[in-house]
Short mmCIF file of C-alpha atoms in Angstrom, two decimals:
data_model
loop_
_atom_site.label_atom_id
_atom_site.label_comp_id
_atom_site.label_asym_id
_atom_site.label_seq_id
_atom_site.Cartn_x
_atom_site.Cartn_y
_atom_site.Cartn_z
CA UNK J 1 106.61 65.34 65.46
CA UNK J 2 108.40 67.90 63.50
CA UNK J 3 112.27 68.29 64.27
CA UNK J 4 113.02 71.34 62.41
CA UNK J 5 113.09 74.14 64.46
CA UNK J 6 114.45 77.34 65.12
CA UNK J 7 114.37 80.12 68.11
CA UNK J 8 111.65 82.90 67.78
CA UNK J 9 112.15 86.41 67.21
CA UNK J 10 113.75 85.96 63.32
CA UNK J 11 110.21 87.57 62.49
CA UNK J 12 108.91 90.43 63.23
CA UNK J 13 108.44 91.12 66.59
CA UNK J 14 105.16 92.65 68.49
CA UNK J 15 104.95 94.12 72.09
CA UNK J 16 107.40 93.27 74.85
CA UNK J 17 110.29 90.55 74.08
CA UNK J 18 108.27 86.93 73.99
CA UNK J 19 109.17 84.15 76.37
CA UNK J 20 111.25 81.57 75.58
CA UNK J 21 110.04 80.57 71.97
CA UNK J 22 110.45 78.06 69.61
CA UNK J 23 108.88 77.78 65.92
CA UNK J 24 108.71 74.14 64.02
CA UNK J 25 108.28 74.23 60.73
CA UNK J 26 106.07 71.10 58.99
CA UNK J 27 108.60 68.34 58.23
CA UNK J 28 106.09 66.03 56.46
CA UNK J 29 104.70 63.20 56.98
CA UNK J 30 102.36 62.22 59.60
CA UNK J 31 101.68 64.39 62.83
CA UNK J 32 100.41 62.97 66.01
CA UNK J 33 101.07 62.38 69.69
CA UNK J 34 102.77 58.98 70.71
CA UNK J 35 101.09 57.24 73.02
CA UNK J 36 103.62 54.40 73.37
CA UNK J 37 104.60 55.29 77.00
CA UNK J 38 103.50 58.34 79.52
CA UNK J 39 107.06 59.24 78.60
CA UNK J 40 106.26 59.07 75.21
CA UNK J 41 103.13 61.29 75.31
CA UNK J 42 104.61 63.87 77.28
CA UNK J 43 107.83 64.20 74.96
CA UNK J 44 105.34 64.70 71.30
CA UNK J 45 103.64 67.00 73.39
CA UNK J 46 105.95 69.29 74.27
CA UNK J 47 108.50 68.69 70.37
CA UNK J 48 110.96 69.62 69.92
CA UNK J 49 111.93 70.71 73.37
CA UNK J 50 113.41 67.49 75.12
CA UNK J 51 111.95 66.75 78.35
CA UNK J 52 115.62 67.58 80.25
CA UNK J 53 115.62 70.70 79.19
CA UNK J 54 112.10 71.46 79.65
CA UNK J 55 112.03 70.26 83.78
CA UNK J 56 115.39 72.24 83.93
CA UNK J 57 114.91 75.59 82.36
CA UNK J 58 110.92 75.77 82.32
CA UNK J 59 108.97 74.02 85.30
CA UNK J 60 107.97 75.79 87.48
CA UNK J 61 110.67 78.63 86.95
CA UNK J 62 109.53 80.36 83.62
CA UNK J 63 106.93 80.19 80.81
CA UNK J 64 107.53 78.40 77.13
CA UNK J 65 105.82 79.16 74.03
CA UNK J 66 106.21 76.58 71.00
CA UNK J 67 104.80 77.54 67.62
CA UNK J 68 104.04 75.10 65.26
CA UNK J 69 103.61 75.57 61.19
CA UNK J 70 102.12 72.25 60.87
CA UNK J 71 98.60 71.62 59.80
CA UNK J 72 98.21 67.98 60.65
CA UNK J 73 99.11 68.54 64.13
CA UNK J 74 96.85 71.76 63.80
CA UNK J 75 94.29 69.27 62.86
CA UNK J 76 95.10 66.87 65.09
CA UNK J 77 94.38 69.47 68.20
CA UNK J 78 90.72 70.95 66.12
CA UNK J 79 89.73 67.07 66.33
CA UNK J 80 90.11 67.51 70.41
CA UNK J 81 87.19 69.76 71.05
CA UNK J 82 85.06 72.70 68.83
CA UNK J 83 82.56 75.01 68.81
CA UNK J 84 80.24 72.83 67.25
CA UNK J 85 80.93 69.71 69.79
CA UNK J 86 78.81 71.75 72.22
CA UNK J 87 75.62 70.71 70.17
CA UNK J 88 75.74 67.15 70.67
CA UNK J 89 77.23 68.03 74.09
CA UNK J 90 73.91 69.58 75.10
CA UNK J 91 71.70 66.80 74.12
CA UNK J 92 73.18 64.58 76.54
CA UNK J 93 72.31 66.90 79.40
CA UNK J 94 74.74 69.37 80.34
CA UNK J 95 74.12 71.79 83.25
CA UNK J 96 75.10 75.57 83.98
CA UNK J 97 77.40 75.51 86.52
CA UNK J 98 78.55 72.00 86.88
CA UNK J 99 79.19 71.28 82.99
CA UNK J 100 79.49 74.83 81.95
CA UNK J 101 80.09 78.20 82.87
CA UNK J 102 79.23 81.29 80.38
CA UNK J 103 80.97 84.73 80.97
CA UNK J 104 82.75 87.79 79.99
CA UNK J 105 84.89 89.89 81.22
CA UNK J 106 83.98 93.72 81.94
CA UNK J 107 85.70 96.58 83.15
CA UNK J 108 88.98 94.20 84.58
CA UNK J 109 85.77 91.92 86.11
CA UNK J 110 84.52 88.37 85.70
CA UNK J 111 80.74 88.88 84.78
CA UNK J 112 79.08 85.45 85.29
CA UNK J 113 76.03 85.09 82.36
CA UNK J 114 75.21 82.00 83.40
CA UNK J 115 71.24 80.89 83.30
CA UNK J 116 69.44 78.21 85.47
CA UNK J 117 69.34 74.33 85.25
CA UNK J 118 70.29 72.46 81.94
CA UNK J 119 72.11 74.62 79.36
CA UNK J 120 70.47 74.31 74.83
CA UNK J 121 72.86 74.86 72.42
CA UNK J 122 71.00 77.48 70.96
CA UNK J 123 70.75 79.76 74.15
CA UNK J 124 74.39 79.18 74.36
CA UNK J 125 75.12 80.23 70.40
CA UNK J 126 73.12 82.94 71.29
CA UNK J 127 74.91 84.30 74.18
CA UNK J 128 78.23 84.05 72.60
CA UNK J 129 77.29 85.83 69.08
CA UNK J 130 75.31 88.37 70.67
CA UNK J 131 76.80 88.81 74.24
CA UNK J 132 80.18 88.12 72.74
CA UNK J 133 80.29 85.53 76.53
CA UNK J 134 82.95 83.04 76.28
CA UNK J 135 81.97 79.81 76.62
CA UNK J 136 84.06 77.88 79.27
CA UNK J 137 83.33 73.78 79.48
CA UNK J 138 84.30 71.59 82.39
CA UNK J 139 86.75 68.76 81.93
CA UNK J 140 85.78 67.91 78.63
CA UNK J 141 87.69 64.60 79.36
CA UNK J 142 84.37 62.89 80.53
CA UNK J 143 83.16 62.76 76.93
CA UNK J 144 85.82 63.45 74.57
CA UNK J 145 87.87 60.43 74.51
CA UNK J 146 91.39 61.36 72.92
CA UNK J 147 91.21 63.98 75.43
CA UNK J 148 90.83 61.12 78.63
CA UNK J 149 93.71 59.11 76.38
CA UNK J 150 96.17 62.46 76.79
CA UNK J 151 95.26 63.15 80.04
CA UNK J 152 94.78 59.63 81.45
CA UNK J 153 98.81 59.28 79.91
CA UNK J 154 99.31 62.54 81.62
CA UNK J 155 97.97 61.78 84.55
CA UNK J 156 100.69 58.49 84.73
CA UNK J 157 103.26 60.62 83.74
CA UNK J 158 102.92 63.07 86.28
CA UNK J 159 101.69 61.42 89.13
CA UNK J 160 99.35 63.93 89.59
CA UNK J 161 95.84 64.56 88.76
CA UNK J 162 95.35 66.38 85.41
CA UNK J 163 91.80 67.85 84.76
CA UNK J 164 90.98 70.37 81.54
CA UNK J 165 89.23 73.20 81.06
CA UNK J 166 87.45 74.50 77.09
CA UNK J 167 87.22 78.08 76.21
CA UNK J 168 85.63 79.39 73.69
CA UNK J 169 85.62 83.19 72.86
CA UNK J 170 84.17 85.04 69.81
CA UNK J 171 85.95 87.84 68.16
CA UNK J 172 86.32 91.02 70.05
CA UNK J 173 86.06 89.53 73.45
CA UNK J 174 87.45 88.37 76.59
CA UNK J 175 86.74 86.13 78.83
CA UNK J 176 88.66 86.54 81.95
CA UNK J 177 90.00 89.01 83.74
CA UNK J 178 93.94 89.11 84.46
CA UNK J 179 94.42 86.59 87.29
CA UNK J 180 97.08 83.73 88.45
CA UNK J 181 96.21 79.89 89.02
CA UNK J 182 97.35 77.20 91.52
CA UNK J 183 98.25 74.40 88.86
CA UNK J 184 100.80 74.11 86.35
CA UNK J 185 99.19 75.11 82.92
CA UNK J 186 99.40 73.55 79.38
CA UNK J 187 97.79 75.37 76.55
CA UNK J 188 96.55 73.54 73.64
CA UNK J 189 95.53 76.31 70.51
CA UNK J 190 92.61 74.20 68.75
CA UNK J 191 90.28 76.88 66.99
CA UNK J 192 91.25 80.71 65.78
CA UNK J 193 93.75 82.64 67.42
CA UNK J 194 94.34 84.13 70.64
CA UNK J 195 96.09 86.74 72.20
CA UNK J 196 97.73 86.10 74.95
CA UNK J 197 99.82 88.74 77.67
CA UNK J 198 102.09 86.96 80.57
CA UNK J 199 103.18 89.14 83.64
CA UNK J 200 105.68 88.45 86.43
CA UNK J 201 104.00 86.52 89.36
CA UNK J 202 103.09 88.59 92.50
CA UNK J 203 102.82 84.88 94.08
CA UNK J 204 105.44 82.27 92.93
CA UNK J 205 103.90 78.91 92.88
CA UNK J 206 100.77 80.03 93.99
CA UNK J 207 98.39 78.03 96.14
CA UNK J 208 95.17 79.42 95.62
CA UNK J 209 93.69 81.21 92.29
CA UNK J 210 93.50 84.71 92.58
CA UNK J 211 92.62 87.69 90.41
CA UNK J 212 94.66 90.26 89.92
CA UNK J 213 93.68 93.93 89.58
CA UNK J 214 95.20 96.07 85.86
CA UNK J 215 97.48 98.39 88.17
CA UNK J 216 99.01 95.86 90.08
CA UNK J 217 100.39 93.59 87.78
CA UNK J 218 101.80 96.42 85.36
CA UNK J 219 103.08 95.73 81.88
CA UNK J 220 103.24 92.34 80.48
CA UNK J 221 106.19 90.86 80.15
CA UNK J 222 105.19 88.17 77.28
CA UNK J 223 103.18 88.76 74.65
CA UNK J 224 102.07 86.94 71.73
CA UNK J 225 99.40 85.41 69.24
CA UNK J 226 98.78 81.65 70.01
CA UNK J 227 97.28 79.58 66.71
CA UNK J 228 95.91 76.32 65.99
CA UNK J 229 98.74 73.36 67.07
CA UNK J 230 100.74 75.93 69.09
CA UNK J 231 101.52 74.86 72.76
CA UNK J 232 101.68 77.22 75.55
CA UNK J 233 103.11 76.51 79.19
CA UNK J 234 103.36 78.36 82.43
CA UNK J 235 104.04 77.74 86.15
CA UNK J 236 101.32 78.12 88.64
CA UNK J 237 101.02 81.59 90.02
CA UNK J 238 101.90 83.74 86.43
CA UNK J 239 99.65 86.04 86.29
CA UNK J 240 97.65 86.19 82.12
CA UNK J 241 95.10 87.48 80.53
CA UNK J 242 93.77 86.17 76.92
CA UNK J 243 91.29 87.93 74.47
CA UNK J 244 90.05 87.00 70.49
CA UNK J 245 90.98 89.62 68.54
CA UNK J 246 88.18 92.04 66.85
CA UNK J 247 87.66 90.75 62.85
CA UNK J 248 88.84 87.58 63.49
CA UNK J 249 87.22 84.05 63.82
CA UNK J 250 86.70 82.66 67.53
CA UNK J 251 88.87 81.21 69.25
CA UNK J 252 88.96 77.96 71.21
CA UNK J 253 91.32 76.75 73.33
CA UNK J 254 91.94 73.79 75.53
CA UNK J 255 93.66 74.42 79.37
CA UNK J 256 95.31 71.26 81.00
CA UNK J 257 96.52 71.69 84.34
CA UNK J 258 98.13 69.65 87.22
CA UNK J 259 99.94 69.59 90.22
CA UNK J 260 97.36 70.92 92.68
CA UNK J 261 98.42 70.78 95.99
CA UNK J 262 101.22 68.67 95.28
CA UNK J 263 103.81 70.85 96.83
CA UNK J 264 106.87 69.20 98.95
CA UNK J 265 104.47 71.32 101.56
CA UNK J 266 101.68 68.87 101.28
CA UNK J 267 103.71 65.96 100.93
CA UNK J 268 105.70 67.29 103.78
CA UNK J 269 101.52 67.53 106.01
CA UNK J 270 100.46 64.18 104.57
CA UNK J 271 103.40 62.27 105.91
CA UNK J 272 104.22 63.64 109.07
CA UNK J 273 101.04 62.61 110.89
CA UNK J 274 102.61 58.66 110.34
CA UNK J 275 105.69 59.95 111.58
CA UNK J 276 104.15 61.64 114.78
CA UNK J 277 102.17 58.40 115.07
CA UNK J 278 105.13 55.64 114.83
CA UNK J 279 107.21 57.98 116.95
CA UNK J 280 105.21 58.57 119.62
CA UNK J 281 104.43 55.02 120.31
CA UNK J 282 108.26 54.59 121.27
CA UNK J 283 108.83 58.07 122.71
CA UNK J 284 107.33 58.85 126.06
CA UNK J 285 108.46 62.37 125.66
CA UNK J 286 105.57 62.76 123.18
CA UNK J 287 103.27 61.06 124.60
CA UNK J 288 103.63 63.70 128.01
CA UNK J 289 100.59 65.78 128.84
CA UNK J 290 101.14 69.60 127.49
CA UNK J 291 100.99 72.33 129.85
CA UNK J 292 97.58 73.37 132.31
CA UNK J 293 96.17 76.03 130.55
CA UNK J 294 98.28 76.13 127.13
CA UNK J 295 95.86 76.03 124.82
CA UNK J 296 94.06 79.20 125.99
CA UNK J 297 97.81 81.07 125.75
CA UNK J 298 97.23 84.24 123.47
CA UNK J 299 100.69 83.68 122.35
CA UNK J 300 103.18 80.89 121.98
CA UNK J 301 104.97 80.51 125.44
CA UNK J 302 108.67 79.47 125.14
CA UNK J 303 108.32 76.64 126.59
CA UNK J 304 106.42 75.12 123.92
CA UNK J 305 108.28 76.64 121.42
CA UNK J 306 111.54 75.26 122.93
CA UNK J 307 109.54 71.64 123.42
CA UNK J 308 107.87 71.76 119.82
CA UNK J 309 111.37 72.57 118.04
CA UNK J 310 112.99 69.52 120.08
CA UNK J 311 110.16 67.17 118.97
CA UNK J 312 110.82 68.71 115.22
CA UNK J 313 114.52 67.46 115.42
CA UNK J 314 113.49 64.02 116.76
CA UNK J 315 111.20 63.59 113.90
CA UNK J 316 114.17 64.78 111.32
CA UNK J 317 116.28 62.05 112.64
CA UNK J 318 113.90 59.48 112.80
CA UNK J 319 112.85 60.44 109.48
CA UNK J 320 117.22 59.94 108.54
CA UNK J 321 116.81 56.63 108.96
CA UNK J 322 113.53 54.99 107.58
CA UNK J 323 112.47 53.98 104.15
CA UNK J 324 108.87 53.77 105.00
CA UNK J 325 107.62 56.81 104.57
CA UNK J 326 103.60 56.64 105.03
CA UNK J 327 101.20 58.74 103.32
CA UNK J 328 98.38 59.22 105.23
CA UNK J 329 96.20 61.04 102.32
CA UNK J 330 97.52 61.42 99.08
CA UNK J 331 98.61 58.76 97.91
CA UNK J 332 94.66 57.50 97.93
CA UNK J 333 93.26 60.90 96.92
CA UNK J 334 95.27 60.57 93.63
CA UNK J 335 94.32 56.84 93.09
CA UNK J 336 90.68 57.27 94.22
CA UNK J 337 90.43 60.51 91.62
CA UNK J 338 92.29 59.82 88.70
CA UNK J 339 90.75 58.86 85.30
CA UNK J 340 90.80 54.88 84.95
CA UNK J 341 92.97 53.38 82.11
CA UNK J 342 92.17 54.27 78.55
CA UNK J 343 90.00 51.76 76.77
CA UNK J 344 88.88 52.05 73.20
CA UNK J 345 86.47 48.81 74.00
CA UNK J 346 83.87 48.76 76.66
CA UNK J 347 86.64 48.83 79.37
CA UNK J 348 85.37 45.37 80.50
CA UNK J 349 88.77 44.13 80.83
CA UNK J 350 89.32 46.30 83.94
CA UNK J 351 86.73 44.99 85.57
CA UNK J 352 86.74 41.05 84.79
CA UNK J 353 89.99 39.04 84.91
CA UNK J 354 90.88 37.52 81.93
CA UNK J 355 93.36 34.31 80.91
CA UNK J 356 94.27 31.29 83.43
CA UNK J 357 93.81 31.54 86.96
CA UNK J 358 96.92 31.77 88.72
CA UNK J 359 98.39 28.93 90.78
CA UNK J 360 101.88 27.60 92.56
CA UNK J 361 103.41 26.91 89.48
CA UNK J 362 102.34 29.52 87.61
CA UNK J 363 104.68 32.96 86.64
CA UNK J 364 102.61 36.18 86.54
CA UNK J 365 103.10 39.72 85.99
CA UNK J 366 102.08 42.91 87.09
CA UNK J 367 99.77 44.82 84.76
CA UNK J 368 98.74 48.39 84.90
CA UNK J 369 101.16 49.25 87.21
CA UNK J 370 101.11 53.18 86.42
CA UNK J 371 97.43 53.01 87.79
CA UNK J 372 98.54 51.14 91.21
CA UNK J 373 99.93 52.50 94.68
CA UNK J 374 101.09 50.37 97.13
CA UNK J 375 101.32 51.54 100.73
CA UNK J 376 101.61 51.07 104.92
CA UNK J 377 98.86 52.19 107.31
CA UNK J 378 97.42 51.95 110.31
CA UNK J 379 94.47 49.00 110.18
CA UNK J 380 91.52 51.51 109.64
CA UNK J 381 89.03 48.85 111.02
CA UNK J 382 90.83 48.62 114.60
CA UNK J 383 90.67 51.32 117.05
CA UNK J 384 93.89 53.56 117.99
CA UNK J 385 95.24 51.34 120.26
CA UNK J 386 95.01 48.54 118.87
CA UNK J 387 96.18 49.30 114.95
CA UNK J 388 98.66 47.62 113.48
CA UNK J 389 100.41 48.23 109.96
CA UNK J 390 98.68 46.44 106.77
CA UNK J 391 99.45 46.77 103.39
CA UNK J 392 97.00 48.33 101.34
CA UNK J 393 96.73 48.36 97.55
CA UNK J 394 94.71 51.17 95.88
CA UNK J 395 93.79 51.26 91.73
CA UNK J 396 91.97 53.35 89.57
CA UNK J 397 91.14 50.51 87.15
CA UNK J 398 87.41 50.86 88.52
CA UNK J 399 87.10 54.58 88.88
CA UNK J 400 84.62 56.53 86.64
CA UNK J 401 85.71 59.32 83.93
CA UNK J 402 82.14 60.63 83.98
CA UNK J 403 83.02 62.18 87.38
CA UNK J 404 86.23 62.80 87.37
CA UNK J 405 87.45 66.58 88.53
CA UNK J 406 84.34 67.34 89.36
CA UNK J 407 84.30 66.99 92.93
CA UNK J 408 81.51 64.34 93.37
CA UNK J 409 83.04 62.83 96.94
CA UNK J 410 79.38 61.04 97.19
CA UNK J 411 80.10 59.34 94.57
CA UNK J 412 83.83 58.64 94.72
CA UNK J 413 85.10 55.51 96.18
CA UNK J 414 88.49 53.56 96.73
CA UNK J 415 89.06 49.86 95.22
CA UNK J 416 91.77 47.88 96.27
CA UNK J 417 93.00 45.29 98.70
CA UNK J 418 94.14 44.73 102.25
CA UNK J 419 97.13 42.36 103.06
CA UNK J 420 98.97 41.79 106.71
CA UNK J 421 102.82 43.54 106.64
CA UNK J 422 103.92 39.97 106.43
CA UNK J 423 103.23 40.21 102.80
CA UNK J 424 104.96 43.48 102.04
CA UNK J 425 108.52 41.28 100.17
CA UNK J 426 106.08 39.55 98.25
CA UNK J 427 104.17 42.58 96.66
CA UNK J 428 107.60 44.42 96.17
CA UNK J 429 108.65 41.49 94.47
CA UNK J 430 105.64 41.69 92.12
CA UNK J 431 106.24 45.28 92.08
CA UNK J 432 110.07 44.88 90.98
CA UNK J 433 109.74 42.10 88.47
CA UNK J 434 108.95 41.86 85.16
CA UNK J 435 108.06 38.26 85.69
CA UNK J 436 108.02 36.31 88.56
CA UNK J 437 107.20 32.63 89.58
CA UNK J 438 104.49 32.27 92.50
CA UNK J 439 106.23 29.61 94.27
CA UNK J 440 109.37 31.79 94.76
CA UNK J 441 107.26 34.71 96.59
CA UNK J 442 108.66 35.59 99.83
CA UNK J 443 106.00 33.98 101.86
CA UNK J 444 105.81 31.16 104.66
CA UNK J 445 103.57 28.77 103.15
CA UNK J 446 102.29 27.80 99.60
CA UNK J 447 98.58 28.68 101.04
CA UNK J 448 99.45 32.08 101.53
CA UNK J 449 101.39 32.84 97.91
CA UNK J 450 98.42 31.34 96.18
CA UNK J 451 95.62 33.57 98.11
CA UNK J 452 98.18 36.55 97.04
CA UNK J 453 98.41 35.84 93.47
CA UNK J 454 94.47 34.88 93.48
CA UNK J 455 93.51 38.71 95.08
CA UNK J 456 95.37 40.82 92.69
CA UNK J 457 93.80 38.13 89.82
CA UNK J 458 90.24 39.44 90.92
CA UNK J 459 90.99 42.56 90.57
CA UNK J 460 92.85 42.74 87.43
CA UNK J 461 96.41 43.65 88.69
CA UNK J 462 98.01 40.46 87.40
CA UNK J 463 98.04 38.11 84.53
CA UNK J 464 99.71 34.66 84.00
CA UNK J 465 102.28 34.65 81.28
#
């Protein structure tokens, strides 16, 4: 990437003061993302900020703008997705709705111009030269591959799923109207120009998407021109609003967003069912009968209030001393969603093992371990009373891109393995390792290491070196 930089607002200046800004000017030579590492990816992306300073001065506190003056970058992001990728697009069968969504924005509105049933290339050209629509397509990452390679890195990076969004909007136009999102936001410039106005958030970290109404939101505080190889990023609830300038080509632009729901509030849900769960079974206290009648209280009595805030304390000191903290949900969500590992081939080496079997005397390693959780639950094939703890081992290595963001929960299922807690030092051993002989796995008997090594084998999660 480019290391010369310098801050914004040397140049003329247009509107209200921009956000933080920074301007790279070519420095030759070849421009392209590194894909190396997650780490890697994540630092070209975002050049020449360094990631310290971005996830101290930026995430999730304030928006950054980073212009770039360099064309192979600039073509680097046009090779991503463009107006004419929609043609070839279409012939594979792409729907209105689920694949792609056509609208415009009128009088501070979001006017929907979708059709029915499978969307033509030609009906879509039409729309957007003669209703001036913007064209919006759904995670493009299902068929664009450098854009699944970026995200799937993302995605690792993050620890969080990462979908993308396309828009494309002719001169003259806007798509949507002023309104805030629940994810963070990455803006990648690829076609034309854009103008682009940021405004204080009404909701900070916002949960939920929302539009937001001209005379509520006031006067923006950002505003600029993005262009092709700029970056633009913005925490979750900032309200924006982006339009193609009149006389000027269109303008497309790709959206990549994450952390949905992945608030310390939802870890906070997700984990303190276990915790209820393990506590309970030693605490009699919780296991007492509530009150005759409480649940058809109009309000709280304080009784329960009193009882509910003592439980709350138990759980906090309980919670002081454990290192097992068990995700009930998300942990699995983000395995069972997330893009599988980025294969230039026919991705059949995530789905056969490959090299020598593993035995006693072999050493193995762990391989795609940024696509692997490992975690405690409950036995889900025992009944309540009855479950113990396993070890369960969810991957993505078998998940399908074709679906993913899209919501297809028919069609989405979890791969991985079940072992008994006995086998818990032996995975984290795995886990820890760069290397590690089989026959020094913490485990009673040779039997039992070589049925270990054998299951993650079959599924791809080690290899013998």
């Amino acid at each position: 990437m480019p290391k010369k930089a310098k801050p914004a607002g040397s140049g003329k200046e247009e509107g209200p003061v921009p956000c933080k800004q920074v301007k790279v000017e070519a420095a030759g030579g070849p421009s392209a993302l590194n894909f190396d590492s997650p780490s890697s990816l994540f630092e070209s992306l975002i050049s020449p900020i360094k990631t310290e300073t971005f996830f101290k001065e930026f995430w999730e506190q304030k928006p950054l703008l980073i212009q770039r003056d360099d064309p192979a970058l600039a073509t680097y992001y046009w090779s991503l997705f463009k107006l004419t990728d929609l043609k070839s697009l279409c012939s594979r069968g792409m729907y209105y709705g689920r694949d792609v969504n056509v609208c415009r924005c009128v009088n501070g509105k979001k006017k929907v111009l979708n059709k029915d049933g499978k969307a033509h290339f030609l009906q879509l050209r039409k729309d957007f030269d003669q209703k001036r629509a913007t064209i919006q397509f759904h995670q493009p990452q299902r068929f664009k591959d450098e854009l699944w390679r970026i995200q799937e890195k993302l995605e690792c990076y993050f620890g969080s799923l990462v979908g993308s969004n396309v828009y494309i909007t002719p001169a003259g136009s806007q798509g949507l109207p002023p309104h805030y999102d629940d994810v963070e936001v990455f803006i990648l410039q690829l076609e034309g120009e854009k103008h682009w106005r940021l405004y204080h958030p009404t909701v900070p970290l916002a949960r939920e998407y929302s539009v937001e109404a001209e005379e509520r939101i006031g006067r923006p505080v950002h505003e600029f021109m993005l262009k092709p190889g700029d970056l633009l990023y913005f925490p979750r609830g900032t309200v924006h609003q982006a339009d193609t300038p009149a006389g000027l080509a269109h303008s497309t632009h790709v959206t990549i967003s994450t952390y949905q729901n992945n608030s310390w509030g939802d870890f906070l849900l997700d984990t303190i069912s276990g915790l209820v769960f393990d506590t309970a079974k030693e605490d009699v206290e919780l296991r007492a009968g509530i009150p005759r009648q409480l649940l058809l209280q109009v309000e709280s009595t304080t009784v329960a209030t009193r009882r509910l805030s003592g439980f709350l304390r138990t759980l906090a000191d309980r919670l002081e001393g454990t290192k097992e903290l068990l995700s009930s949900d998300m942990k699995k969500d983000f395995i069972m969603h997330r893009l599988p590992p980025y294969s230039a081939g026919d991705g059949a080496e995530l789905s056969t093992p490959g090299g020598k079997l593993p035995r006693l005397d072999s050493v193995v390693r762990l391989q795609f371990k940024d696509h692997i959780v490992l975690t405690v639950l409950p036995d889900q094939d025992q009944s309540d009373e009855a479950q113990e703890k396993m070890v369960y081992i969810y991957h993505s290595l078998k998940n399908r891109r074709d679906t993913h963001m899209m919501g297809n929960e028919e069609e989405t299922e979890s791969h991985g393995l079940r072992f008994p807690l006995s086998h818990l030092d032996a995975l984290k051993q795995i886990w820890n390792s760069s290397t590690i002989s089989v026959k020094d796995l913490k485990l009673t008997t040779d039997e039992e290491r070589e049925s270990l090594v054998l299951s993650l084998w079959t599924e791809c999660l080690i290899q013998v070196v």
